[in-house]
Coordinates of C-alpha atoms and ligand atoms in Angstrom, one line a residue:
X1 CA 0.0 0.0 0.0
X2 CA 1.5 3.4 -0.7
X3 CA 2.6 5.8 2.0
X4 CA -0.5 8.0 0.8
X5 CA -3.2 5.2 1.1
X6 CA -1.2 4.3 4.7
X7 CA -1.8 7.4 6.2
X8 CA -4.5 10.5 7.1
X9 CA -6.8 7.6 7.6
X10 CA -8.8 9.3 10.4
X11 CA -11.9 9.9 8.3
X12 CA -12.2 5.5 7.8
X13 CA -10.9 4.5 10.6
X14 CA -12.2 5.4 14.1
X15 CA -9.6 5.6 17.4
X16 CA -9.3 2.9 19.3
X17 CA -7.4 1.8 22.2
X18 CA -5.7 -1.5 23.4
X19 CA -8.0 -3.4 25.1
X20 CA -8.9 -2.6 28.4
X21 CA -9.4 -5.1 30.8
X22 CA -12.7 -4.7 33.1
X23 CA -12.7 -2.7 36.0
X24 CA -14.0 -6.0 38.4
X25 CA -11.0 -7.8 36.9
X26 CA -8.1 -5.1 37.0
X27 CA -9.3 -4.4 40.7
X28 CA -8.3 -8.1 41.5
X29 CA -4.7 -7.0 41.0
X30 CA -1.8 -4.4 40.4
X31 CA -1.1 -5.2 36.5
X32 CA -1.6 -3.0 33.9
X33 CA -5.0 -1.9 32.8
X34 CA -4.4 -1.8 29.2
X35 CA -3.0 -4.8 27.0
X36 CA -0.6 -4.2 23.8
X37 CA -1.6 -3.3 20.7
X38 CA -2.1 -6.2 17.9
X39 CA 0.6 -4.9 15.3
X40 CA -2.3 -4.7 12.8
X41 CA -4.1 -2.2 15.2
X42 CA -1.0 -0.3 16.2
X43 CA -0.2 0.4 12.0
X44 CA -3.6 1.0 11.6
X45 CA -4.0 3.7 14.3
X46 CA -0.8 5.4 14.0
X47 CA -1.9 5.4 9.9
X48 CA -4.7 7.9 11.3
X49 CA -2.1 10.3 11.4
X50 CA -3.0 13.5 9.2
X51 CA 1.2 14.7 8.9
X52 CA -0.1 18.3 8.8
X53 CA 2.2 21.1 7.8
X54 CA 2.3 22.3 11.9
X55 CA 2.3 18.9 14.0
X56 CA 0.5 20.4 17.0
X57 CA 1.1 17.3 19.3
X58 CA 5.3 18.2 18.8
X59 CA 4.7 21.3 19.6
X60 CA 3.1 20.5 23.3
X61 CA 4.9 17.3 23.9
X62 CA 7.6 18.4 26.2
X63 CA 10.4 16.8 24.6
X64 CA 9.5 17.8 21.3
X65 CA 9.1 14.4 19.8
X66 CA 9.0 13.7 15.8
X67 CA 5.2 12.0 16.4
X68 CA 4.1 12.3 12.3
X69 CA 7.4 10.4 11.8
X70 CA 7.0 7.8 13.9
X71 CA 3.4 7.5 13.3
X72 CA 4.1 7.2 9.5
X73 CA 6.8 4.6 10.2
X74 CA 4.7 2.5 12.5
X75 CA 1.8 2.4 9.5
X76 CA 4.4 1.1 7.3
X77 CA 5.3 -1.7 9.7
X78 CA 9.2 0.2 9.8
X79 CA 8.9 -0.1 13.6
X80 CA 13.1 -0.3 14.4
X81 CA 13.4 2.7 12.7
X82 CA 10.2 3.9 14.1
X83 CA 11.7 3.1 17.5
X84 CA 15.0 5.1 16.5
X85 CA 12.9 8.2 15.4
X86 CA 11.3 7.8 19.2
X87 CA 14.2 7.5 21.5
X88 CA 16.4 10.3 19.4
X89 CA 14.3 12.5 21.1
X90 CA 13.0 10.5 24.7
X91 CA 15.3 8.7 26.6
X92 CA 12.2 6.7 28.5
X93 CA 9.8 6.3 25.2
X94 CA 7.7 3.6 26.8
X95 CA 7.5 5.5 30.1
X96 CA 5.8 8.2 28.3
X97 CA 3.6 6.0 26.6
X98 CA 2.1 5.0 29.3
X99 CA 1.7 7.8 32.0
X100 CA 2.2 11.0 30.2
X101 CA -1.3 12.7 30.4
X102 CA -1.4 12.5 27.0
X103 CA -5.0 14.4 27.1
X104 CA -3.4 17.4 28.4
X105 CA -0.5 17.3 26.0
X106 CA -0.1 15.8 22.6
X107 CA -3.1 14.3 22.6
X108 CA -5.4 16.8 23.4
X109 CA -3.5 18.9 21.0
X110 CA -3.8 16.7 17.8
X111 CA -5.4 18.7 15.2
X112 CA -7.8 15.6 14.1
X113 CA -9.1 15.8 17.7
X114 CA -11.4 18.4 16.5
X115 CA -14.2 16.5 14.5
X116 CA -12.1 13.0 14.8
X117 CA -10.8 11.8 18.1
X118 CA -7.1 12.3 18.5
X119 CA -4.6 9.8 17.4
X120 CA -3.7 7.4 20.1
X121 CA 0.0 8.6 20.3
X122 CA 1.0 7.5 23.6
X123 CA 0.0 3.7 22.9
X124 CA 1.6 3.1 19.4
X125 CA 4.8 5.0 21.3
X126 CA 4.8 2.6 23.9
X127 CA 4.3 -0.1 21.4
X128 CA 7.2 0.2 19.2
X129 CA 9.1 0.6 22.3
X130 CA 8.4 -2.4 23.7
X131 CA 8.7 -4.2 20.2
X132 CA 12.6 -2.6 20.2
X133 CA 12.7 -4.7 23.9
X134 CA 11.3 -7.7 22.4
X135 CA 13.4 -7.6 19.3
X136 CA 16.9 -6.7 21.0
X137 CA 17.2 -3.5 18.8
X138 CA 18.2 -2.0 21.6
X139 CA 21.7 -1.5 22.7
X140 CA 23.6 -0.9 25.8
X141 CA 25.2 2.4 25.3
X142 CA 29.0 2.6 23.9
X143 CA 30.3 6.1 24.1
X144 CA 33.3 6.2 21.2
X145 CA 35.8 7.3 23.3
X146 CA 36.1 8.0 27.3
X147 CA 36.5 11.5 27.7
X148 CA 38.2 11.6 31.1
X149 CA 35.8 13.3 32.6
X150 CA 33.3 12.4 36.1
X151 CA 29.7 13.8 36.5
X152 CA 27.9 13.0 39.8
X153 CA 23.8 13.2 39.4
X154 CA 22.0 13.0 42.7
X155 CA 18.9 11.2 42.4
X156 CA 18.3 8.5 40.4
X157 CA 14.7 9.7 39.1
X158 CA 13.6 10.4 35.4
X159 CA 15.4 13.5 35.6
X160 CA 18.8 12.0 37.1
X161 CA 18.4 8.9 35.0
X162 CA 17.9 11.1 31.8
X163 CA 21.0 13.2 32.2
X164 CA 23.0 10.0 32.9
X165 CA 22.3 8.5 29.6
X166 CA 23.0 11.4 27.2
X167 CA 26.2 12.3 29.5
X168 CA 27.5 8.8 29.0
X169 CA 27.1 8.5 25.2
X170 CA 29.5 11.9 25.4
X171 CA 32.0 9.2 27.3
X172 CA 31.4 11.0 30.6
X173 CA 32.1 8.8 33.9
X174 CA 28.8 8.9 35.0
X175 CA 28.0 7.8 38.9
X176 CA 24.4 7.9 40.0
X177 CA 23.8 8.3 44.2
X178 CA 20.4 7.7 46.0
X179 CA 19.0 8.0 49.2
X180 CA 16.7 4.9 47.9
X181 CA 17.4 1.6 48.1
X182 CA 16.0 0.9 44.5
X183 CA 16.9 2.9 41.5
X184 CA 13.7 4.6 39.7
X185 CA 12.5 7.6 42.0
X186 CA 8.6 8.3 42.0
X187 CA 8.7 5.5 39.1
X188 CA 9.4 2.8 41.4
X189 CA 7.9 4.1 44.6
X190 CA 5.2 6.7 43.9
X191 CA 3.9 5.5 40.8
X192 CA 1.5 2.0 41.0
X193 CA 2.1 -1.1 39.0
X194 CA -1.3 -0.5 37.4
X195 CA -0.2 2.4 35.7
X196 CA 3.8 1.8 35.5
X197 CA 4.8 -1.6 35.7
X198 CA 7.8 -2.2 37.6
X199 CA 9.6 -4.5 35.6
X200 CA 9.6 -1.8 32.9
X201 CA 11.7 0.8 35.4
X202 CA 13.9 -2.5 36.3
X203 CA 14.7 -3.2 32.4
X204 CA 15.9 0.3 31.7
X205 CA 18.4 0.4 35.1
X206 CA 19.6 -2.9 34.0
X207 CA 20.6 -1.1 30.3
X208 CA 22.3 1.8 31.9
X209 CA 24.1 0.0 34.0
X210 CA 25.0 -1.9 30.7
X211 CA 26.1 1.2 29.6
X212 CA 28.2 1.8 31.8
X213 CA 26.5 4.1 34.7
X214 CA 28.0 3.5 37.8
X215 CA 25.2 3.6 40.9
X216 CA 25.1 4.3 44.4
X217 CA 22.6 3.4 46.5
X218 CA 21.4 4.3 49.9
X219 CA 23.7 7.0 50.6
X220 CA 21.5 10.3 51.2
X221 CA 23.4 13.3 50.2
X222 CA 23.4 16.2 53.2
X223 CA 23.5 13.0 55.7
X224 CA 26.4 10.7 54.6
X225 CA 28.3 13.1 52.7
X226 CA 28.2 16.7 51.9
X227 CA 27.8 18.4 48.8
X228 CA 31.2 20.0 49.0
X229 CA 32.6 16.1 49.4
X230 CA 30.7 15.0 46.6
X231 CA 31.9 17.6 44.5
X232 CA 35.4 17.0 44.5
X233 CA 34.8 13.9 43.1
X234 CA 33.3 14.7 40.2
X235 CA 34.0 17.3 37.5
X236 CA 30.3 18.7 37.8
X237 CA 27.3 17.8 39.9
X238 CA 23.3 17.8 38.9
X239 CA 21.0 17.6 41.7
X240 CA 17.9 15.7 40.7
X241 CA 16.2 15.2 44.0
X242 CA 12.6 15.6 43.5
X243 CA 10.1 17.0 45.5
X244 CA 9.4 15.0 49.1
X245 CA 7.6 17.3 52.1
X246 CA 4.2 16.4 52.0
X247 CA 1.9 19.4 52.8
X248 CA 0.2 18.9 55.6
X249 CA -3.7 19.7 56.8
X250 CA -4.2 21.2 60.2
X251 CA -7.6 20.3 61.4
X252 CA -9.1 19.0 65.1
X253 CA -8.2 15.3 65.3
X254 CA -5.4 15.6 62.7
X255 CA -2.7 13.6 65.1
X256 CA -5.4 10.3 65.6
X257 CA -4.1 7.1 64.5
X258 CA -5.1 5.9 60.8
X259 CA -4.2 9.4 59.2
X260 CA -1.6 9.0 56.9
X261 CA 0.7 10.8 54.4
X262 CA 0.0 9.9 50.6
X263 CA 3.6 8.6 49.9
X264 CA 3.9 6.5 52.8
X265 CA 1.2 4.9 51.9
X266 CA 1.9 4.6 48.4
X267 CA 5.5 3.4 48.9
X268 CA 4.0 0.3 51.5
X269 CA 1.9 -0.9 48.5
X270 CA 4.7 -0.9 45.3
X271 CA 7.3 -2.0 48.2
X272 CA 5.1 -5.2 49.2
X273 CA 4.9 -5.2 45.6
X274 CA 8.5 -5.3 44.6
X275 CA 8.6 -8.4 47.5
X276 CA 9.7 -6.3 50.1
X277 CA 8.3 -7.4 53.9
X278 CA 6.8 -4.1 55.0
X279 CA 5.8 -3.9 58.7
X280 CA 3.1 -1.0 58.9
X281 CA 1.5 -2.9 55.5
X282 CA 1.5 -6.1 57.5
X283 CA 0.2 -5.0 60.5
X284 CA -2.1 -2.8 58.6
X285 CA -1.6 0.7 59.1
X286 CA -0.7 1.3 56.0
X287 CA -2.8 -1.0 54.3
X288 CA -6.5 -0.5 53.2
X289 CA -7.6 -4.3 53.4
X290 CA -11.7 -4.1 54.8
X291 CA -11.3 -0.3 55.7
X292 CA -13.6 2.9 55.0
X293 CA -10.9 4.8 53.1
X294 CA -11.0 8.8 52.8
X295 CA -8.3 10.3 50.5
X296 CA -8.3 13.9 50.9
X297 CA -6.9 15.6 47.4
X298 CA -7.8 16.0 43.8
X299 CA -4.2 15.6 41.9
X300 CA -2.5 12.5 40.4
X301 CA -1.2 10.9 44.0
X302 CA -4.8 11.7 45.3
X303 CA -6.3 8.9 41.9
X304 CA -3.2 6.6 42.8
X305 CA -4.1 6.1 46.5
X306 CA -7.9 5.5 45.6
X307 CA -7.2 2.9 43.4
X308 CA -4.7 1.2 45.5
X309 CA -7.0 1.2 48.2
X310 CA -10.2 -0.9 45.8
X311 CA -7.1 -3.0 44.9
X312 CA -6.0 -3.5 48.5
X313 CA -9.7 -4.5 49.2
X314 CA -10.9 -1.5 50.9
X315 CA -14.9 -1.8 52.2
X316 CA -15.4 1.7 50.5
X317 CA -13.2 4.1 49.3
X318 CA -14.4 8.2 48.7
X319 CA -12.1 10.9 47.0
X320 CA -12.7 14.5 49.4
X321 CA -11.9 17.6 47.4
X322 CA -12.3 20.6 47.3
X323 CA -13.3 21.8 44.2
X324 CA -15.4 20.2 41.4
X325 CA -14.3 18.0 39.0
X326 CA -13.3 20.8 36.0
X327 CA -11.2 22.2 38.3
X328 CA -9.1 19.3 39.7
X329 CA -5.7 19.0 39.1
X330 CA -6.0 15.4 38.0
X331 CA -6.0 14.0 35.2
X332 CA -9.8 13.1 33.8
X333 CA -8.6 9.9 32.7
X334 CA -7.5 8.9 36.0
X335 CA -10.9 10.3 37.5
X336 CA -12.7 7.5 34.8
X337 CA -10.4 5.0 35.4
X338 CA -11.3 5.2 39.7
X339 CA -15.4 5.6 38.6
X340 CA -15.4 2.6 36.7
X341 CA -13.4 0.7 39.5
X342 CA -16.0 2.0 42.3
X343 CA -14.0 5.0 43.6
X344 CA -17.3 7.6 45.1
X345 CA -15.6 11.1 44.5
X346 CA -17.7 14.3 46.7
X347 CA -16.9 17.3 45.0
X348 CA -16.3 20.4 46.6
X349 CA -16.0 19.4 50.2
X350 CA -13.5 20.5 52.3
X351 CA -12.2 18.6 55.7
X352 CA -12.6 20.9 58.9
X353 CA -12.0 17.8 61.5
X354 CA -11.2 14.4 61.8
X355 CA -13.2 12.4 64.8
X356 CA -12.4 9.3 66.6
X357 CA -11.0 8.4 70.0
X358 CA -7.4 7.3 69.6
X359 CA -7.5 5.9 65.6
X360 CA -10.0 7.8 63.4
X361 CA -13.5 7.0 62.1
X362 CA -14.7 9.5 60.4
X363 CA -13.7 13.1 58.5
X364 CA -16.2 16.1 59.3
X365 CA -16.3 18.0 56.0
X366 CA -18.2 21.2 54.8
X367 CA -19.6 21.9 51.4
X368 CA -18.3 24.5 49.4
X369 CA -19.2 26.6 46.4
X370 CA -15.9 28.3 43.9
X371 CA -16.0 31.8 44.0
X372 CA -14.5 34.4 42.8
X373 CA -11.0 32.9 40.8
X374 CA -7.3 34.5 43.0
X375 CA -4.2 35.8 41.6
X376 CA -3.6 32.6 39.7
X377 CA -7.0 32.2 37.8
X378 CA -8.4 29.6 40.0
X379 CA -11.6 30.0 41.7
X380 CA -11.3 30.2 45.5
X381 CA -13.5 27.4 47.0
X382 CA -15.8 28.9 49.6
X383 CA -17.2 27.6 52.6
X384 CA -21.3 27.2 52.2
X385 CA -22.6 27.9 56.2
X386 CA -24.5 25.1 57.9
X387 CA -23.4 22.7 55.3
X388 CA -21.5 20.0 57.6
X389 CA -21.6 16.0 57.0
X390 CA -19.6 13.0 58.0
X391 CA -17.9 10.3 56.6
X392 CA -17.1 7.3 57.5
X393 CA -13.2 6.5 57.4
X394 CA -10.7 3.8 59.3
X395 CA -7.9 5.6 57.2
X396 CA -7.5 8.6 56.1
X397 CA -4.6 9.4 53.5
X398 CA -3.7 13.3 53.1
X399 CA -2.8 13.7 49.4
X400 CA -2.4 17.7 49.7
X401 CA 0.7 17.9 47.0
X402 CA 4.4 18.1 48.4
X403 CA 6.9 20.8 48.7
X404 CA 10.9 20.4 48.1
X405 CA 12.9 20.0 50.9
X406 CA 15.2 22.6 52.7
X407 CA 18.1 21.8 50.5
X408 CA 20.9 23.9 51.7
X409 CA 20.1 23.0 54.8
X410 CA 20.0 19.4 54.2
X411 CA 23.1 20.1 52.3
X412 CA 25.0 22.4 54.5
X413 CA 25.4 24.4 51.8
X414 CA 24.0 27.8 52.1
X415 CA 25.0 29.2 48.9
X416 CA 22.8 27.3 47.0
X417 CA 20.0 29.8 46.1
X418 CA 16.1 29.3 45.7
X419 CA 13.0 30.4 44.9
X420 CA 10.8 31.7 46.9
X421 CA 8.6 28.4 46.2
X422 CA 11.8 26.7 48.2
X423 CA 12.5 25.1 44.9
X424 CA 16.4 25.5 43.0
X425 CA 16.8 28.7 41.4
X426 CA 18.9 28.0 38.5
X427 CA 19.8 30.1 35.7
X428 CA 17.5 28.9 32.9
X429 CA 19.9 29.2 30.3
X430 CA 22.3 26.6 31.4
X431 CA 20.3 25.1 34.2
X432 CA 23.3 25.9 36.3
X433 CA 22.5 26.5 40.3
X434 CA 24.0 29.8 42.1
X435 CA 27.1 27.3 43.0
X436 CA 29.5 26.6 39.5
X437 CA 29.4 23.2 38.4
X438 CA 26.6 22.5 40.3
X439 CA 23.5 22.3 38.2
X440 CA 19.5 21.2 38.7
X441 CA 17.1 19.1 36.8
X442 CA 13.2 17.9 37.4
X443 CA 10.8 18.3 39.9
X444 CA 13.2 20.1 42.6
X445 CA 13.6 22.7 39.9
X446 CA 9.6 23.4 38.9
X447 CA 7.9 22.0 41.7
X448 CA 5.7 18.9 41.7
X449 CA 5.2 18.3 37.7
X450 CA 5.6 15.2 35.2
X451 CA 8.2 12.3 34.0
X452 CA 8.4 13.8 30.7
X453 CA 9.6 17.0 31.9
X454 CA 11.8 15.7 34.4
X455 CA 13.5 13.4 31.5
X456 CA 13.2 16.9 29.5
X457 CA 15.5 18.8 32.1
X458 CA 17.9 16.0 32.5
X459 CA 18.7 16.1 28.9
X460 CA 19.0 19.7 28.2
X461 CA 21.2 19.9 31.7
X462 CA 23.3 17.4 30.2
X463 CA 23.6 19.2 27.1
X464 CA 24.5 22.6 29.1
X465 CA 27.0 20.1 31.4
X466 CA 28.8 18.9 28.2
X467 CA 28.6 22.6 26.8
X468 CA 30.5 23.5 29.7
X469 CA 33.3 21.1 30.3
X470 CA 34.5 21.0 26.7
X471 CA 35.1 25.1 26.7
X472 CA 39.0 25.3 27.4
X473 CA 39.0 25.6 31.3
X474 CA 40.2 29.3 31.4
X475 CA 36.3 29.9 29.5
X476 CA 34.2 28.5 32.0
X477 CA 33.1 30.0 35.0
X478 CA 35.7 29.2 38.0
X479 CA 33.6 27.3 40.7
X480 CA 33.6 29.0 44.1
X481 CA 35.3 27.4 47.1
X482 CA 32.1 25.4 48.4
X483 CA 31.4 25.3 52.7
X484 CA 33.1 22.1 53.8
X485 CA 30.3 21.7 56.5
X486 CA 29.6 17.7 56.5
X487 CA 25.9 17.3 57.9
Ligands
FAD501 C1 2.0 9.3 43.4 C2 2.5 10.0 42.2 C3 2.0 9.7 41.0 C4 2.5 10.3 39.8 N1 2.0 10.0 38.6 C5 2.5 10.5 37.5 C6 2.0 10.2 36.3 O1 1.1 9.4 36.1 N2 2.6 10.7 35.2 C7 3.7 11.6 35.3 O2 4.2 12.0 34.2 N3 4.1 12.0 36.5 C8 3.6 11.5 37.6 N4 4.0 11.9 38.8 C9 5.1 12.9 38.9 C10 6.5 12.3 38.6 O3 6.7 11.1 39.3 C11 7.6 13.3 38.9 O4 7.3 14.5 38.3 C12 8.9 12.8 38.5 O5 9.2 11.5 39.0 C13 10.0 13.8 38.9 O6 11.3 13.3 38.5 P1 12.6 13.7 39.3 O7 13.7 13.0 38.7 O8 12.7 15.2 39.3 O9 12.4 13.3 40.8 P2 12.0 11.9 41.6 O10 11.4 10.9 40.6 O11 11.3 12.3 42.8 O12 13.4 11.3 41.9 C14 14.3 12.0 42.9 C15 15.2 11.0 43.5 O13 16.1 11.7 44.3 C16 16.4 10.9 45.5 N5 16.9 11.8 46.5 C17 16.2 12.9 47.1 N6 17.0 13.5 48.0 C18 18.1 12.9 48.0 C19 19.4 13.0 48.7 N7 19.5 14.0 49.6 N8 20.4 12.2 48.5 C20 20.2 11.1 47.6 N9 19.1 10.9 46.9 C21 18.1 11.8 47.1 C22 15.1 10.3 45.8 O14 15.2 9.1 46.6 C23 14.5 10.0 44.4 O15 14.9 8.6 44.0 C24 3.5 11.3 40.0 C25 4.0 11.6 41.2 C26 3.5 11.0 42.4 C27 4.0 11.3 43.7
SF4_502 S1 6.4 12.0 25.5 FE1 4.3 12.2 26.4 S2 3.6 14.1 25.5 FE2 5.4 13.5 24.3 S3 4.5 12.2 22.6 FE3 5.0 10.8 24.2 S4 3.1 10.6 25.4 FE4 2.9 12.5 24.1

């Protein structure tokens, strides 16, 4: 068939996903919702493609990606080179695929979407990625030459783990640390099975390592060795750490027993998961297993904890938040995803107590209305008078967003500048920190945000890193004697 017959096939052929398993089956256990596309299906969908002039869904995927090419190659049944075209741009293609919220980015921005639903261009991307797995096309990176040269990355996240591969085809020395026991950040321990698989994280640490990144685990930087230490190993450093301080609610009751912190909870399950033996899962108090479950929060870890608790076997489990659906920070998808497994969200209700004597069993709430929107645009939930209910809860899980930590405290470094949102100021340019050779990538640079722009910092700080180090040293900016404080 030619290319012309192979392609802007939207107005035949309607969108369709990979199958989806039932919700009463999926909520028997922590797989994967969706199965892989049939090759037919996968050329067929990606031949839905239009290939307009202005490729809209490049333009708001954050990495940029060449989707009409890919698409077009995966409708010709090209997928190797399909899967080349993919990873020039993202080092985790399959990653994407699966948890980007595609509906907010390339997706949402496909120009078919407009009298045709979009193309489904996170599924055929994590197809042909998995298909390059399958097919051993790909390689374990071989820089051309060593360079000499030693970059430390702290944090072994999306962000950390995408500057490690681009600086170690350059022939860098690349050497990973983490405060984690597993390599994979939010991946391995925020981010459930049913929506990430774990074995997918495991097989892309296995092929760096292949490649030649060094790791270090458990060794928390600030704690077990300073910055300053850490930087005279290595010839620059990128600080990758994420975001961890969970916000917190202050309401009457808030200190009872069975009110619990999002991640906490979140890490028990994919720990227990991963085979760990963890002792608050076991002896259930962080486990939802024939409890009332309240999770207060609208955003992505908010729709993770909900469904981990119907898959933990949970008697009920309700969603509190604050404003109405339109308005959450979540992504819609998620929201259907929880309806259809028997999630009970209450819009706009806000907690004002939590009751019990000793452990909780129940969260006082009040109805709200949105008023008028704040500095930001958002409508400011307000509280409706006389408007109190209860609900029933044995655990409660606060999923309120997180914060970064105090880095140059944690750090002893007090010339590392931030924001005034705590998070690393950098210099946007070169993604350099106040501190030379020191430079920031991911979530502890934008706050709370995605994988795909988290992998999209790593690489363009590993681009600036490499920019750097090969100027003749006399053109680069001298570092400045860091504190020697060891935490
Ligand atoms: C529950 C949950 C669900 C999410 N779901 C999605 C989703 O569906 N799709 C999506 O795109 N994004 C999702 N996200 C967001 C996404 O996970 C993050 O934006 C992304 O992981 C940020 O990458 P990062 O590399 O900046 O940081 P992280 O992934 O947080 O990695 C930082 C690493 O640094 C390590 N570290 C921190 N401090 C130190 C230290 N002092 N010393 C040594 N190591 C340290 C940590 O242990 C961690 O491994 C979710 C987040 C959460 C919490
Ligand atoms: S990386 Fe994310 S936004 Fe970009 S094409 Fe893939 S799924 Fe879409």
């Amino acid at each position: 068939m030619a290319t012309s017959q192979r392609m802007l096939r939207f107005v035949s052929v309607e969108k369709h996903m990979p199958e989806k398993r039932q919700a009463a089956a999926r909520i028997s256990d922590f797989q994967e919702i969706y199965a892989e596309f049939e090759a037919s299906r996968a050329a067929e969908q990606a031949g839905r493609c239009s290939q307009c002039g202005v490729p809209f869904c490049q333009v708001h995927c954050p990495l940029h990606n060449n989707i009409p090419d890919w698409l077009m190659l995966t409708a010709q049944g090209r997928l190797e080179e399909a899967y080349e075209v993919a990873s020039a741009t993202n080092t985790f293609p399959e990653i994407c695929g699966r948890i980007c919220p595609q509906d907010r980015l390339c997706e949402g921005n496909c120009v078919i979407e407009k009298g045709f639903e979009s193309v489904t261009i996170g599924t055929v991307e994590k197809y042909v990625t998995d298909q390059a797995f399958q097919n051993g096309w790909i390689k374990p990176i071989r820089p051309p030459r060593e360079n000499g040269k030693s970059i430390g990355i702290i944090g072994a996240g999306p962000g950390g783990l995408a500057a490690a591969e681009q600086l170690r085809r350059k022939g860098y020395r690349v050497h990973v640390y983490d405060r984690h026991d597993r390599v994979g950040g939010l991946m391995i321990y925020g981010i459930p099975n049913f929506k990430l698989e774990k074995p997918v994280v495991e097989r892309r640490t296995q092929w760096l390592i292949e490649g030649g990144v060094e790791f270090t685990l458990n060794i928390e930087i600030g704690r077990d060795i300073s910055l300053a230490e850490l930087h005279k190993r290595h010839d620059a450093i990128l600080i990758a750490t994420g975001v961890y301080k969970a916000r917190d609610i202050q309401a009457p009751g808030v200190g009872l027993k069975g009110i619990v912190p999002a991640l906490d909870y979140l890490i028990a399950s994919n720990r227990t998961g991963l085979g760990d033996r963890v002792e608050a899962y076991e002896n259930g108090t962080l486990n939802a297993t024939g409890k009332h479950v309240v999770v207060i929060g609208g955003g992505d870890t908010a729709m993770d904890c909900v469904r981990t608790a119907v898959r933990q076997g949970a008697k009920s489990v309700k969603c509190l938040y604050r404003r109405d659906r339109q308005n959450m920070p979540g992504s819609q998808r998620e929201v259907f995803h929880a309806e259809e497994e028997g999630v009970e969200f209450v819009w706009l209700a806000q907690p004002e107590a939590f009751i019990g004597d000793g452990h909780v069993r129940g969260v006082r709430a009040q109805r709200v209305h949105l008023g008028m929107p704040d500095a930001t645009g958002r409508q400011m939930p307000q509280v409706i008078g006389d408007s109190h209910f209860t609900v029933e809860a044995d655990l409660a899980i606060k999923a309120l967003g997180f914060d970064p930590e105090d880095l140059p405290v944690m750090f002893a470094e007090p010339q590392l500048e931030l924001t005034k949102w705590g998070t690393i100021k950098i210099n946007h340019r070169t993604m350099e920190t106040s501190i030379p050779g020191v430079y920031a990538a991911g979530d502890i640079v934008r706050g709370a945000s995605l994988v795909v722009w988290a992998i999209r910092d790593g690489r363009d700080a590993a681009a600036s890193i490499h920019r750097s180090l090969s100027q003749p040293q006399a053109a680069r900016t001298q570092p400045r004697v860091l504190s020697e404080a060891v935490a």
